[in-house]
Amino acid sequence: MEKIKENLRKDWKFFSALIIAIIALLMIAFYALGVSDKLYRKSEKITTEDYIQNIEEGNKIEQKIRAKENNFQRIDIEFEPLKEQIEVAGKVRISIQDEKGEIIKEETITRNNIRENSKYEFSFRNQSQSEGKEYILSLQFAEIEEGKKFFSVKIADSQENQITVNGQNQQGQLAIQEVYLSRTKQAVFIGIATLITIYVIAISTYIYYKKNIKVEKIFLYTVPVICLFYILCMPTFKNHDELYHWFRGYEVSIGKFMTGIDGDTLGTKMPENIVEPLTQDWTKITYADVKQYLSLGLEPEKETVLYAETSAVYSFIQYLPQGIGIFVTRLFTDKVLLLAYGGRMMNMIVSLGCIYLAIKKIPFGKKILLLMSYIPIAIEGFSSLSPDAMTISVAFLYIAYILSLAFHKKDSIIGKKQMVILTILSVIMALCKIVYIPFILLMFLIPKEKFKKEKKVKTIIIIIAIACIVNLIWLGISSIYLAHFREGDSSVQVKSIFRNPIKYLQNCLYTLDLNGDSYIFTMFGGKLGWGELIKVNSIVPYTLFILTIWLTLADKTIKDKFKLDQKVILFLTILAIGGLIFTSLYVQWTTCGSDSIAGIQGRYFIPILPLAMLLIGSQIKLKTEYKDKSIRKSIGIIGTMLQIIVVLQITICHL
């Protein structure tokens, strides 16, 4: 205890900054929760355009409300929309009283309260045992200036309900909506907020006090736990295209490495129950739906043909982790959602294992890979059934391995073992997506002295040839799926590029100008989930972007590391991959004659982001007084802390 007190006195600046930052993030998250209304259940909304006419000063309107459940906490009242009518004024006193006649709350509003939104949220003290009890809502039109008229309240016809106007009963009901607090949702949110806050404080303190902690250890202590929070909080099938990745992963788990083809029918026979959790609108899936379907079994005797659509064109290599995870989980249970979570877990283990090795292996730029691992959209990939997990992690590992061969003295001569590893990584990289095949150009970064008998060019050409041949074979096999998905457009788009390459280049530049800021925002995690339904608070992507720029310029370990020819190779690799991303989306997703290229997302550029940082950081120097260990600790603490708001916003979306 004495040591803790001593540390608090000595390092009060650190703990003050940590607590203030966490409180600020929690305040943002709790405010977003309040705005979202996700903690509440509402009665049926009454829609009407009628309102009470000729209201005078002193008029009083009352309506009895019988609470339908416990935790009655708010009434939403619809007033007449009068945004531009300056002659409307007055004060309205709103109150609610319980069965004993005791006033629970009373407040006065003016026209300004409903100027922008005609719905007024009248909140009061939570009525925990309200079910079946009767309450009286009262609107007293109290004061008005001479020559003005009162703003009125909406009213709807009703044969079952009555309102009281100046003591006289009449048929009808106010256009109101009862709002009840869900204690279960509140407990879920507070529970997750508490867990992640405790974790962030604990791990931040540990990193701060751990002497000479290595970058890969910071990664190991933080990113896997963050991924587990994402897995827990993001319902299955809510990540980007996760339903189709689920189909493809399940195919691989039953030994079907290619989507089935039967004449004009594409798809593989699978238990029909694996799609049952998504029979409703997938955009509205909540934790209640997850709980409902946890007991859903496979029923393998009931099969149907399911088609993975866009995911069918992807190589089975990208789905081996998910397939293995589903297969192993199926040995212990037949519950559909648990199988999906098993696939997610194995995808996470493999991808994070690759990144851990990459950080450990790369001779410089370790902090760059660590920072990239905290990008929310990347973590979404690691925590889902998405093949993006393998694409990003293998890209990082490929970059790290080639740089280790090029710059580590102990690997002075590349032997058979290194050749085999290079070939395997090159083939996997080529199979991830064709747009990333230029990664194999990075082999030219390796000096010729590292090859036996100066056979650098010959060796690299052989590896490139193997990777390209494997890629072309798969491209030929999978072309039938691509043709089925975008039949007719692709060939026309390819011809248009060759007919008028200048116009195509103009199209690319126009698209970049039109959407460039969006690509950067989404690349650093500004939006998450399928359909980008989760809008992450801007503080997260902007902080990560600023950290990226700062680290690129301040990391001393990457200064002057590359020779001119190596810089050219890095630049050409980045340019080639970027160009292929634009071209592939132009061919596959963009309709003929469109002025801009459709379908490009910021996450597609994450695999080449470390290359861009290494290239820029090697060229531009920025003096800094910060020590290397302070920088790495700061990245770990800030990267982890930012996840508080991301995890809580994911939670809010699915309450």
XYZ file of C-alpha atoms in Angstrom:
655
model
C 0.000 0.000 0.000
C 2.840 2.376 0.868
C 4.487 1.672 -2.482
C 1.231 2.476 -4.297
C 0.954 5.772 -2.443
C 4.553 6.580 -3.276
C 3.989 5.836 -6.977
C 0.891 8.007 -7.011
C 2.809 10.902 -5.501
C 5.772 10.459 -7.827
C 3.806 9.856 -11.043
C 0.737 11.984 -10.382
C 1.010 13.613 -13.811
C 0.719 10.266 -15.590
C -2.218 9.082 -13.492
C -3.970 12.444 -13.773
C -3.646 12.423 -17.567
C -4.791 8.784 -17.738
C -7.862 9.309 -15.554
C -8.838 12.585 -17.261
C -8.553 10.966 -20.708
C -10.601 7.926 -19.647
C -13.280 10.120 -18.041
C -13.474 12.212 -21.229
C -13.900 9.088 -23.370
C -16.554 7.704 -21.016
C -18.408 11.017 -21.080
C -18.479 10.904 -24.888
C -19.729 7.316 -24.825
C -22.434 7.949 -22.206
C -23.629 11.023 -24.077
C -23.845 8.970 -27.290
C -25.844 6.390 -25.327
C -28.287 9.044 -24.146
C -28.760 10.468 -27.626
C -29.296 7.009 -29.109
C -32.241 6.135 -26.803
C -31.009 2.525 -26.885
C -31.582 2.030 -23.137
C -35.327 2.501 -23.498
C -38.394 0.624 -24.662
C -41.216 2.711 -26.071
C -44.941 2.283 -26.409
C -46.502 2.400 -29.849
C -46.089 5.769 -31.500
C -49.283 7.733 -32.144
C -49.199 9.359 -35.575
C -51.455 12.330 -36.242
C -51.416 15.756 -37.845
C -54.325 17.146 -35.783
C -53.791 19.449 -32.845
C -55.944 21.242 -30.289
C -57.297 24.519 -31.661
C -57.748 27.912 -29.993
C -55.761 27.402 -26.828
C -56.001 30.281 -24.381
C -54.060 31.305 -21.312
C -55.045 29.200 -18.309
C -56.188 26.181 -20.365
C -55.256 22.828 -18.855
C -55.121 19.455 -20.589
C -54.805 16.190 -18.664
C -54.498 12.565 -19.718
C -54.394 9.429 -17.604
C -51.622 6.947 -18.453
C -51.550 3.365 -17.214
C -47.957 2.147 -17.253
C -47.440 -1.043 -19.248
C -44.254 -2.095 -17.448
C -41.844 -1.112 -14.718
C -39.241 1.679 -14.889
C -41.509 4.314 -16.431
C -39.146 7.260 -16.886
C -40.144 9.548 -19.748
C -42.985 10.753 -21.940
C -42.357 12.033 -25.458
C -44.939 14.706 -26.305
C -45.618 15.820 -29.885
C -46.297 19.526 -30.251
C -47.374 21.425 -33.334
C -44.295 22.130 -35.527
C -43.928 25.928 -35.625
C -40.311 26.594 -36.505
C -40.868 29.688 -38.654
C -43.985 31.195 -37.084
C -42.782 34.103 -34.969
C -46.255 34.996 -33.681
C -46.371 31.781 -31.681
C -45.179 32.037 -28.071
C -46.262 31.289 -24.512
C -45.189 29.078 -21.620
C -46.459 25.574 -20.976
C -46.122 23.955 -17.559
C -45.800 20.168 -17.827
C -46.238 17.919 -14.814
C -46.854 14.280 -13.964
C -48.350 12.896 -10.787
C -48.719 9.398 -9.397
C -51.738 7.522 -8.071
C -51.460 9.286 -4.723
C -51.674 12.663 -6.400
C -48.066 13.497 -5.592
C -46.278 15.462 -8.298
C -43.260 13.503 -9.565
C -41.912 16.346 -11.661
C -42.988 19.720 -12.972
C -41.242 21.979 -15.472
C -42.027 24.895 -17.774
C -41.103 25.006 -21.456
C -41.320 27.689 -24.130
C -41.457 27.649 -27.896
C -37.649 27.552 -27.986
C -37.692 24.046 -26.493
C -39.501 22.687 -29.550
C -38.277 25.063 -32.234
C -36.000 22.533 -34.012
C -37.849 19.381 -32.979
C -41.564 19.308 -32.255
C -41.112 16.264 -29.999
C -40.382 17.207 -26.400
C -38.836 14.588 -24.115
C -40.315 15.032 -20.654
C -38.080 13.029 -18.317
C -38.755 12.381 -14.639
C -37.572 10.264 -11.731
C -37.520 6.555 -12.581
C -40.682 4.761 -11.417
C -39.207 1.339 -10.692
C -42.535 -0.352 -9.761
C -44.766 1.387 -12.281
C -46.384 -1.546 -14.091
C -50.179 -1.310 -13.940
C -50.151 1.981 -12.034
C -52.007 5.063 -13.259
C -50.310 8.422 -13.785
C -51.721 11.786 -14.838
C -49.909 13.928 -17.396
C -50.855 17.585 -17.204
C -50.188 20.473 -19.627
C -50.971 23.916 -18.210
C -50.848 26.785 -20.740
C -49.660 29.398 -18.284
C -48.464 32.697 -19.748
C -48.468 34.458 -23.096
C -47.601 37.899 -24.422
C -50.339 40.113 -25.824
C -50.873 39.598 -29.546
C -49.277 36.151 -29.542
C -50.844 32.705 -29.647
C -49.908 29.491 -27.847
C -48.074 26.666 -29.559
C -50.400 23.698 -29.462
C -50.094 19.987 -28.788
C -51.006 17.201 -31.199
C -54.060 15.073 -30.494
C -55.409 11.882 -32.063
C -58.904 10.364 -32.213
C -59.482 7.490 -29.825
C -62.564 5.579 -28.726
C -60.739 3.960 -25.818
C -59.009 6.962 -24.245
C -60.141 10.298 -22.895
C -58.434 13.564 -22.168
C -59.593 16.280 -19.834
C -59.659 19.827 -21.173
C -60.363 22.446 -18.482
C -62.089 19.802 -16.367
C -64.289 18.524 -19.216
C -63.828 14.969 -20.546
C -63.656 14.383 -24.292
C -62.717 11.469 -26.547
C -59.186 11.408 -27.858
C -55.599 11.116 -26.688
C -52.498 13.219 -26.768
C -49.832 12.245 -29.297
C -47.481 10.889 -26.691
C -45.150 7.930 -26.362
C -44.371 6.254 -23.049
C -40.698 5.456 -22.481
C -39.456 2.751 -20.109
C -35.872 2.205 -18.989
C -34.472 -1.273 -19.676
C -32.487 -2.299 -16.613
C -31.039 -5.241 -18.530
C -29.610 -3.050 -21.287
C -28.351 -0.603 -18.684
C -26.579 -3.417 -16.825
C -25.005 -4.723 -20.052
C -23.640 -1.301 -20.986
C -22.365 -0.451 -17.509
C -20.850 -3.928 -17.174
C -18.897 -3.653 -20.437
C -17.883 -0.059 -19.640
C -16.621 -1.150 -16.231
C -14.700 -4.148 -17.572
C -12.884 -2.278 -20.325
C -12.151 0.711 -18.061
C -10.606 -1.510 -15.394
C -8.575 -3.322 -18.052
C -7.312 -0.086 -19.631
C -6.271 1.357 -16.274
C -4.551 -1.884 -15.240
C -2.676 -2.505 -18.503
C -1.719 1.154 -18.886
C -0.237 1.158 -15.385
C 1.607 -2.098 -16.088
C 3.071 -0.793 -19.371
C 4.076 2.480 -17.732
C 6.010 0.800 -14.917
C 7.434 -2.144 -16.884
C 11.067 -1.355 -17.626
C 12.381 -2.036 -21.131
C 9.137 -3.646 -22.250
C 9.468 -4.856 -25.831
C 7.099 -3.719 -28.573
C 5.895 -7.267 -29.262
C 5.079 -7.693 -25.569
C 2.956 -4.537 -25.582
C 1.144 -5.981 -28.593
C 0.666 -9.332 -26.861
C -0.713 -7.785 -23.670
C -3.177 -5.448 -25.392
C -4.396 -6.329 -28.897
C -5.671 -9.892 -28.172
C -7.737 -8.597 -25.225
C -9.123 -5.763 -27.348
C -10.065 -8.317 -30.007
C -11.929 -10.355 -27.390
C -13.954 -7.257 -26.486
C -14.794 -6.816 -30.188
C -15.814 -10.481 -30.498
C -17.985 -10.170 -27.395
C -19.628 -6.879 -28.332
C -20.069 -7.228 -32.114
C -22.849 -9.753 -32.837
C -22.048 -12.465 -35.350
C -22.623 -11.529 -39.012
C -22.520 -7.773 -38.284
C -18.965 -7.228 -39.548
C -18.253 -6.390 -43.207
C -19.825 -9.080 -45.459
C -19.583 -11.528 -42.564
C -22.581 -13.585 -43.639
C -20.871 -14.525 -46.904
C -17.584 -15.142 -45.084
C -19.561 -17.436 -42.763
C -20.819 -19.440 -45.737
C -17.321 -19.652 -47.220
C -15.736 -20.574 -43.887
C -18.349 -23.279 -43.310
C -17.680 -24.666 -46.803
C -14.005 -25.027 -45.961
C -14.845 -26.614 -42.599
C -16.645 -29.469 -44.369
C -13.841 -29.955 -46.892
C -15.374 -27.976 -49.757
C -12.499 -25.750 -50.860
C -14.482 -24.352 -53.781
C -18.075 -23.176 -53.932
C -20.193 -25.773 -55.701
C -21.263 -25.433 -59.331
C -24.275 -27.348 -60.677
C -25.144 -26.052 -64.129
C -26.360 -22.497 -63.663
C -26.678 -22.968 -59.908
C -23.819 -21.817 -57.712
C -23.582 -22.766 -54.064
C -22.812 -25.536 -51.612
C -25.208 -27.757 -49.681
C -25.087 -26.772 -46.031
C -27.454 -27.072 -43.052
C -30.202 -24.535 -43.648
C -30.087 -23.467 -40.008
C -26.739 -21.726 -40.436
C -28.589 -18.802 -41.997
C -31.520 -18.870 -39.558
C -30.201 -16.062 -37.294
C -30.384 -13.708 -40.270
C -33.917 -14.384 -41.452
C -34.844 -10.959 -40.056
C -33.321 -7.593 -40.957
C -29.613 -8.105 -40.204
C -29.092 -4.365 -39.705
C -31.286 -4.523 -36.582
C -29.674 -7.503 -34.838
C -29.292 -6.902 -31.099
C -27.880 -8.785 -28.128
C -31.390 -10.052 -27.442
C -31.359 -11.764 -30.853
C -27.957 -13.296 -30.123
C -29.294 -14.677 -26.840
C -32.366 -16.046 -28.626
C -30.325 -17.956 -31.218
C -27.598 -19.292 -28.916
C -29.526 -22.534 -28.519
C -30.113 -22.988 -32.269
C -28.629 -26.281 -33.479
C -27.392 -27.257 -36.948
C -29.895 -29.998 -37.882
C -27.507 -31.343 -40.575
C -30.235 -33.520 -42.126
C -32.005 -30.362 -43.335
C -29.766 -29.004 -46.071
C -30.092 -26.256 -48.617
C -27.844 -24.674 -51.235
C -26.201 -21.483 -49.973
C -24.030 -19.214 -52.095
C -21.196 -17.110 -50.681
C -21.574 -14.553 -53.519
C -18.586 -12.146 -53.524
C -16.660 -14.364 -51.093
C -16.773 -17.287 -53.507
C -13.997 -15.703 -55.598
C -11.611 -15.651 -52.631
C -9.077 -18.445 -52.238
C -9.795 -21.119 -49.644
C -6.388 -20.259 -48.138
C -7.931 -17.117 -46.655
C -10.605 -19.211 -44.948
C -8.448 -21.996 -43.500
C -8.307 -20.439 -39.994
C -12.077 -19.889 -39.919
C -12.729 -23.352 -41.365
C -10.450 -25.028 -38.829
C -12.060 -23.078 -35.996
C -15.551 -24.092 -37.124
C -14.467 -27.711 -37.592
C -12.880 -27.970 -34.137
C -15.854 -26.268 -32.456
C -18.225 -28.652 -34.251
C -16.511 -31.547 -32.450
C -17.912 -30.211 -29.180
C -21.204 -28.531 -30.107
C -23.702 -28.124 -32.942
C -24.879 -24.653 -31.892
C -24.761 -22.359 -34.930
C -23.585 -19.174 -33.231
C -20.951 -21.013 -31.184
C -19.559 -22.442 -34.424
C -19.341 -18.937 -35.854
C -17.596 -17.707 -32.711
C -15.205 -20.653 -32.989
C -14.327 -19.509 -36.507
C -13.829 -15.969 -35.271
C -11.530 -17.086 -32.464
C -9.269 -19.133 -34.727
C -9.141 -16.306 -37.273
C -8.044 -14.000 -34.462
C -5.400 -16.407 -33.143
C -3.801 -16.958 -36.561
C -3.844 -13.307 -37.643
C -2.522 -11.976 -34.324
C 0.098 -14.721 -34.301
C 1.335 -13.507 -37.695
C 1.480 -9.891 -36.530
C 3.290 -10.862 -33.332
C 5.927 -12.648 -35.426
C 6.078 -9.660 -37.774
C 6.756 -7.216 -34.933
C 9.344 -9.543 -33.447
C 11.048 -10.200 -36.793
C 11.128 -6.747 -38.392
C 14.542 -5.108 -37.826
C 13.110 -1.572 -37.553
C 9.680 0.051 -37.638
C 8.311 -2.196 -34.875
C 6.299 0.663 -33.419
C 4.696 1.250 -36.813
C 3.262 -2.285 -36.900
C 2.134 -1.895 -33.286
C 0.275 1.318 -34.065
C -1.371 -0.234 -37.146
C -2.680 -3.028 -34.909
C -4.827 -0.552 -32.958
C -6.782 0.653 -35.991
C -10.439 -0.282 -35.239
C -11.249 -1.468 -38.775
C -8.199 -3.767 -38.663
C -9.238 -5.116 -35.253
C -12.719 -5.710 -36.681
C -11.114 -7.923 -39.309
C -9.024 -9.831 -36.763
C -12.141 -10.386 -34.617
C -14.479 -11.583 -37.345
C -14.754 -14.259 -40.034
C -13.327 -11.850 -42.594
C -10.361 -12.817 -44.818
C -9.098 -9.268 -44.239
C -7.498 -10.671 -41.079
C -5.187 -12.929 -43.079
C -4.589 -10.316 -45.790
C -3.447 -7.653 -43.301
C -1.488 -9.976 -41.005
C 0.308 -11.842 -43.804
C 1.125 -8.526 -45.497
C 2.713 -7.280 -42.261
C 4.593 -10.571 -41.825
C 5.765 -10.522 -45.440
C 7.102 -6.982 -45.080
C 8.831 -7.892 -41.801
C 10.409 -11.071 -43.144
C 11.812 -9.429 -46.262
C 13.231 -6.531 -44.255
C 14.798 -8.981 -41.816
C 16.489 -10.794 -44.712
C 17.627 -7.504 -46.206
C 18.961 -5.852 -43.030
C 19.779 -8.519 -40.438
C 23.455 -9.439 -40.464
C 22.859 -12.898 -39.050
C 20.916 -13.817 -42.171
C 23.927 -12.936 -44.307
C 23.243 -15.675 -46.844
C 19.746 -16.796 -47.793
C 19.569 -20.562 -47.550
C 16.976 -23.148 -48.553
C 14.904 -22.551 -45.404
C 14.579 -18.840 -46.128
C 13.820 -19.586 -49.787
C 11.000 -21.951 -48.843
C 9.527 -19.442 -46.374
C 9.758 -16.651 -48.954
C 8.038 -18.793 -51.570
C 5.228 -19.844 -49.208
C 4.623 -16.273 -48.038
C 4.708 -15.010 -51.642
C 2.141 -17.598 -52.740
C -0.148 -16.837 -49.775
C 0.187 -13.108 -50.428
C -0.654 -13.634 -54.099
C -3.691 -15.747 -53.194
C -5.099 -13.269 -50.669
C -6.216 -10.845 -53.362
C -4.774 -10.230 -56.794
C -4.407 -6.514 -56.027
C -1.709 -7.331 -53.464
C 0.466 -9.427 -55.760
C 2.934 -6.505 -56.263
C 4.065 -7.200 -52.683
C 6.403 -9.789 -54.193
C 8.384 -6.923 -55.724
C 9.679 -6.254 -52.207
C 12.079 -9.169 -52.654
C 14.225 -6.822 -54.730
C 14.935 -4.945 -51.475
C 17.230 -7.812 -50.505
C 20.844 -7.051 -51.483
C 22.445 -9.375 -54.008
C 25.143 -10.264 -51.459
C 22.510 -12.202 -49.527
C 22.106 -14.712 -52.350
C 24.516 -17.542 -53.138
C 26.698 -16.995 -56.197
C 24.926 -13.722 -56.955
C 21.763 -15.461 -58.198
C 19.455 -12.755 -56.860
C 17.523 -11.960 -60.033
C 17.146 -15.614 -61.032
C 15.959 -16.652 -57.570
C 13.479 -13.813 -57.263
C 12.113 -14.401 -60.762
C 11.508 -18.071 -59.936
C 9.603 -17.156 -56.752
C 7.627 -14.470 -58.580
C 6.805 -16.927 -61.357
C 5.553 -19.533 -58.872
C 3.402 -16.953 -57.074
C 1.996 -15.562 -60.319
C 1.245 -18.999 -61.770
C -0.622 -20.041 -58.613
C -2.522 -16.743 -58.654
C -3.454 -17.106 -62.332
C -4.595 -20.683 -61.798
C -6.903 -19.593 -58.995
C -8.053 -16.570 -60.984
C -9.002 -18.865 -63.863
C -10.846 -21.236 -61.524
C -12.704 -18.476 -59.693
C -13.553 -16.413 -62.785
C -16.885 -18.211 -63.121
C -17.982 -16.749 -59.760
C -16.859 -13.274 -60.762
C -18.638 -13.553 -64.092
C -21.789 -14.682 -62.315
C -21.637 -11.764 -59.926
C -20.873 -9.004 -62.444
C -21.814 -10.561 -65.752
C -21.296 -8.277 -68.748
C -19.759 -5.206 -67.078
C -16.200 -6.393 -66.436
C -15.139 -6.991 -70.046
C -16.591 -3.651 -71.110
C -14.710 -1.834 -68.346
C -11.402 -3.535 -69.203
C -11.776 -2.559 -72.866
C -12.539 1.035 -71.893
C -9.252 1.231 -69.941
C -7.213 0.122 -72.970
C -9.173 2.302 -75.383
C -8.734 5.466 -73.355
C -6.101 5.108 -70.583
C -5.880 8.884 -70.125
C -9.592 9.113 -69.336
C -9.259 6.196 -66.916
C -6.386 7.974 -65.143
C -8.538 11.107 -64.920
C -11.311 8.972 -63.447
C -8.913 7.670 -60.770
C -7.688 11.154 -59.874
C -11.251 12.505 -59.766
C -12.295 9.644 -57.456
C -9.313 10.304 -55.211
C -10.175 13.993 -55.025
C -13.852 13.200 -54.400
C -13.387 10.546 -51.715
C -9.796 10.852 -50.505
C -10.736 12.261 -47.110
C -13.297 9.481 -46.678
C -10.655 6.833 -47.483
C -8.356 8.227 -44.787
C -11.193 8.526 -42.258
C -12.412 4.954 -42.804
C -8.889 3.515 -43.069
C -8.235 4.672 -39.524
C -11.517 3.216 -38.256
C -14.090 5.980 -38.667
C -16.829 3.484 -39.548
C -17.324 -0.140 -38.561
C -19.656 -3.003 -39.368
C -21.464 -4.248 -42.432
C -23.103 -1.264 -44.083
C -20.878 0.933 -41.891
C -23.691 1.234 -39.349
C -21.336 2.088 -36.487
C -20.022 5.640 -36.727
C -16.976 5.773 -34.469
C -16.414 9.080 -32.708
C -14.028 11.203 -34.784
C -11.559 11.485 -31.932
C -10.442 7.889 -32.620
C -9.523 8.013 -36.339
C -8.113 11.527 -36.080
C -5.937 10.608 -33.088
C -4.629 7.507 -34.846
C -3.971 9.512 -38.019
C -2.030 12.180 -36.123
C -0.080 9.505 -34.234
C 0.756 7.834 -37.550
C 2.106 11.043 -39.045
C 4.057 11.878 -35.899
C 5.531 8.379 -35.534
C 6.478 8.298 -39.208
C 8.527 11.457 -38.776
C 9.821 10.816 -35.250
C 10.840 7.136 -35.320
C 14.646 7.255 -35.317
C 14.956 3.561 -36.135
C 13.838 4.056 -39.737
C 15.883 7.135 -40.638
C 18.120 6.714 -43.716
C 17.567 2.946 -43.769
C 16.879 2.629 -47.483
C 19.117 3.319 -50.429
C 17.765 5.110 -53.471
C 17.007 1.925 -55.429
C 15.203 0.468 -52.405
C 13.107 3.623 -52.071
C 12.160 3.300 -55.744
C 11.090 -0.318 -55.177
C 8.964 0.704 -52.152
C 7.353 3.532 -54.111
C 6.593 1.334 -57.139
C 5.112 -1.375 -54.903
C 2.815 1.103 -53.154
C 1.831 2.685 -56.465
C 1.165 -0.680 -58.126
C -1.028 -1.955 -55.282
C -2.925 1.329 -55.077
C -3.452 1.290 -58.826
C -4.702 -2.300 -58.775
C -7.159 -1.493 -55.974
C -8.650 1.285 -58.090
C -8.611 -0.843 -61.249
C -10.191 -3.925 -59.676
C -13.061 -1.882 -58.248
C -13.451 -0.064 -61.550
C -13.763 -3.395 -63.341
C -15.887 -5.264 -60.787
C -18.084 -2.687 -59.091
C -18.317 0.455 -61.195
C -21.153 0.780 -63.686
C -20.244 1.699 -67.237
C -20.032 5.423 -67.857
C -19.708 6.374 -64.192
C -17.661 9.501 -63.461
C -16.053 7.974 -60.363
C -14.962 4.527 -59.194
C -17.348 2.791 -56.784
C -16.693 0.387 -53.937
C -13.275 1.607 -52.753
C -12.924 1.457 -48.971
C -10.174 2.787 -46.758
C -9.473 -0.636 -45.206
C -8.131 -1.887 -48.546
C -5.070 0.344 -48.082
C -4.111 -0.901 -44.599
C -1.726 -3.635 -45.905
C 0.423 -1.000 -47.653
C 0.217 1.613 -44.904
C 3.419 0.387 -43.158
C 5.286 0.593 -46.474
C 4.209 4.209 -46.956
C 5.249 5.061 -43.384
C 8.634 3.394 -43.818
C 9.264 5.171 -47.100
C 8.296 8.627 -45.819
C 9.983 8.135 -42.445
C 13.218 7.078 -44.088
C 13.274 10.229 -46.190
C 12.058 12.923 -43.782
C 13.762 13.595 -40.467
C 12.188 15.124 -37.368
C 14.186 15.673 -34.214
C 12.480 14.621 -30.998
C 13.589 14.475 -27.390
C 11.323 11.539 -26.616
C 13.100 8.273 -25.885
C 12.257 5.156 -27.851
C 10.831 3.344 -24.821
C 8.601 6.324 -24.007
C 7.245 6.362 -27.556
C 6.448 2.658 -27.595
C 4.742 2.850 -24.201
C 2.716 5.885 -25.281
C 1.513 4.075 -28.420
C 0.437 1.065 -26.369
C -1.394 3.136 -23.763
C -3.100 5.555 -26.189
C -3.979 2.786 -28.665
C -5.574 0.718 -25.914
C -7.332 3.667 -24.284
C -9.004 4.709 -27.546
C -10.715 1.327 -27.683
C -12.931 2.338 -24.756
C -15.086 4.534 -26.934
C -15.007 2.118 -29.891
C -16.140 -0.861 -27.819
C -18.857 1.177 -26.115
C -20.149 2.551 -29.426
C -20.329 -1.002 -30.776
C -22.264 -1.915 -27.630
C -24.668 1.018 -27.993
C -25.478 0.017 -31.555
C -26.585 -3.476 -30.488
C -28.411 -2.909 -27.200
